[in-house]
PDB file of C-alpha atoms in Angstrom:
ATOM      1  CA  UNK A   1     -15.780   3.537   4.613  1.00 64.00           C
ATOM      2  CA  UNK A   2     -15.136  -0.187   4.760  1.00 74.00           C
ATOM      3  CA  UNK A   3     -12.295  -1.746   2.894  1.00 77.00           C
ATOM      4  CA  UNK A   4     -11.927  -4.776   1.425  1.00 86.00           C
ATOM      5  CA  UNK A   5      -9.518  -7.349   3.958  1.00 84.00           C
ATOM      6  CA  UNK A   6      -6.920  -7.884   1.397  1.00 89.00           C
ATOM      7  CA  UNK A   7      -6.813  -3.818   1.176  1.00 89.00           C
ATOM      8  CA  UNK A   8      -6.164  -3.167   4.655  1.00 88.00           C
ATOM      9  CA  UNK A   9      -4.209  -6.389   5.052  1.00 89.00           C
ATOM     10  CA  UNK A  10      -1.828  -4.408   2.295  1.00 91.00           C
ATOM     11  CA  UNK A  11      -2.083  -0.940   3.653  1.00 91.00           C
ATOM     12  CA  UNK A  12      -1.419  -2.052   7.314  1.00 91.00           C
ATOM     13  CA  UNK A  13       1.511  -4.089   5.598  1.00 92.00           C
ATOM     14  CA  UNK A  14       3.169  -0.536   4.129  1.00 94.00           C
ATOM     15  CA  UNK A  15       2.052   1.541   6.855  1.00 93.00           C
ATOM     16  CA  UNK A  16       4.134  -0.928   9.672  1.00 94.00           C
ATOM     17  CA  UNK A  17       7.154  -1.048   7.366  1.00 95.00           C
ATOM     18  CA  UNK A  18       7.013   2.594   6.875  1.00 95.00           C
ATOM     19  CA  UNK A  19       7.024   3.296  11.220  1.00 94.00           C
ATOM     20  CA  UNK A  20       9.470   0.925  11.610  1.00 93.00           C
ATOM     21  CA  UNK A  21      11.670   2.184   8.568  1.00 93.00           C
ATOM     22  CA  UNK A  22      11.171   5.651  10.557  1.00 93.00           C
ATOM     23  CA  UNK A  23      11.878   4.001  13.722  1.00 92.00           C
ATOM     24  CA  UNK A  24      14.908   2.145  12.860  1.00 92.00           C
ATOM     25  CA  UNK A  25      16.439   5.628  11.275  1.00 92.00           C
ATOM     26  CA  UNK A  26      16.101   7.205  14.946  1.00 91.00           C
ATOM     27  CA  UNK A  27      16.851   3.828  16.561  1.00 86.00           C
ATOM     28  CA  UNK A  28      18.247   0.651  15.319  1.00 75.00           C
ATOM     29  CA  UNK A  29      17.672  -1.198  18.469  1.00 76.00           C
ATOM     30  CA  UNK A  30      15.919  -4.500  16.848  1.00 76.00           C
ATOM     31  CA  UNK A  31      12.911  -4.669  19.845  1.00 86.00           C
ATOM     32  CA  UNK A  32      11.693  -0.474  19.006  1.00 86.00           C
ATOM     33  CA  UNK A  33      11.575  -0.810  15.571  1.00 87.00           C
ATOM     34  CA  UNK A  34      10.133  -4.582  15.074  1.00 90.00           C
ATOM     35  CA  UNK A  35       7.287  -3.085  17.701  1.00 93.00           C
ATOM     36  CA  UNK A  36       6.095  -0.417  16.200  1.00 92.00           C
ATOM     37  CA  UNK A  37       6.092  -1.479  13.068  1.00 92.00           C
ATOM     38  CA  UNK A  38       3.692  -4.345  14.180  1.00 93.00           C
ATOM     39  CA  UNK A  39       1.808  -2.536  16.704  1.00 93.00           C
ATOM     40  CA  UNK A  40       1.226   0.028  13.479  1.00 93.00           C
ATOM     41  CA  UNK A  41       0.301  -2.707  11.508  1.00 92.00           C
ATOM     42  CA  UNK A  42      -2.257  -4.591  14.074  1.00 91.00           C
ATOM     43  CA  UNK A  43      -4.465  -0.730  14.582  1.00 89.00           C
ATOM     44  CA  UNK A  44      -4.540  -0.852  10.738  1.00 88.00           C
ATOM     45  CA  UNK A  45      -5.771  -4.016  10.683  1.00 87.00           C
ATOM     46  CA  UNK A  46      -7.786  -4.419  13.676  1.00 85.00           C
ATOM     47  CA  UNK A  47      -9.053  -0.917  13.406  1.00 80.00           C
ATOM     48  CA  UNK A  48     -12.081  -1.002  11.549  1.00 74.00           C
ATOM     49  CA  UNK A  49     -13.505  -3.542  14.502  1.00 72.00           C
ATOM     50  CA  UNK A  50     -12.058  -1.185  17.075  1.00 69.00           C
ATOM     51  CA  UNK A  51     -14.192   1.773  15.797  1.00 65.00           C
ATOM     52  CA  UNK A  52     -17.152  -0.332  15.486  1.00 66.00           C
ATOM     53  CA  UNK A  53     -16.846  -1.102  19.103  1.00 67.00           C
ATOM     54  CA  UNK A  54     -19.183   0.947  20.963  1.00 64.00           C
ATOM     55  CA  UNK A  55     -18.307   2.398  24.892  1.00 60.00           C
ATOM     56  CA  UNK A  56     -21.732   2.308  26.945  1.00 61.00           C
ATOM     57  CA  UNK A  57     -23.003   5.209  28.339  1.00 56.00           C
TER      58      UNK A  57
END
């Protein structure tokens, strides 16, 4: 199912503020939480190319 850009762009916005929200509950060490949240944020994003990557056999 492909999204339109401004649809993930939003949905990888509130999925990264939502892991670092979590992470900054367990944590508040600024580094853990600011990474997650964008490394959360950059799969949403970047993760419809990833899938259509495909490994060789």
């Amino acid at each position: 199912m492909r999204l339109n850009p401004i649809t993930r762009f939003l949905l990888g916005l509130g999925c990264g503020a939502l892991a670092a929200g979590i992470t900054y509950l367990i944590t508040t060490t600024p580094p853990w939480w600011w990474l997650v949240g964008l490394v959360v944020a950059l799969l949403v994003w970047f993760g419809d190319l990833l899938l259509d990557l495909e490994l060789p056999s």
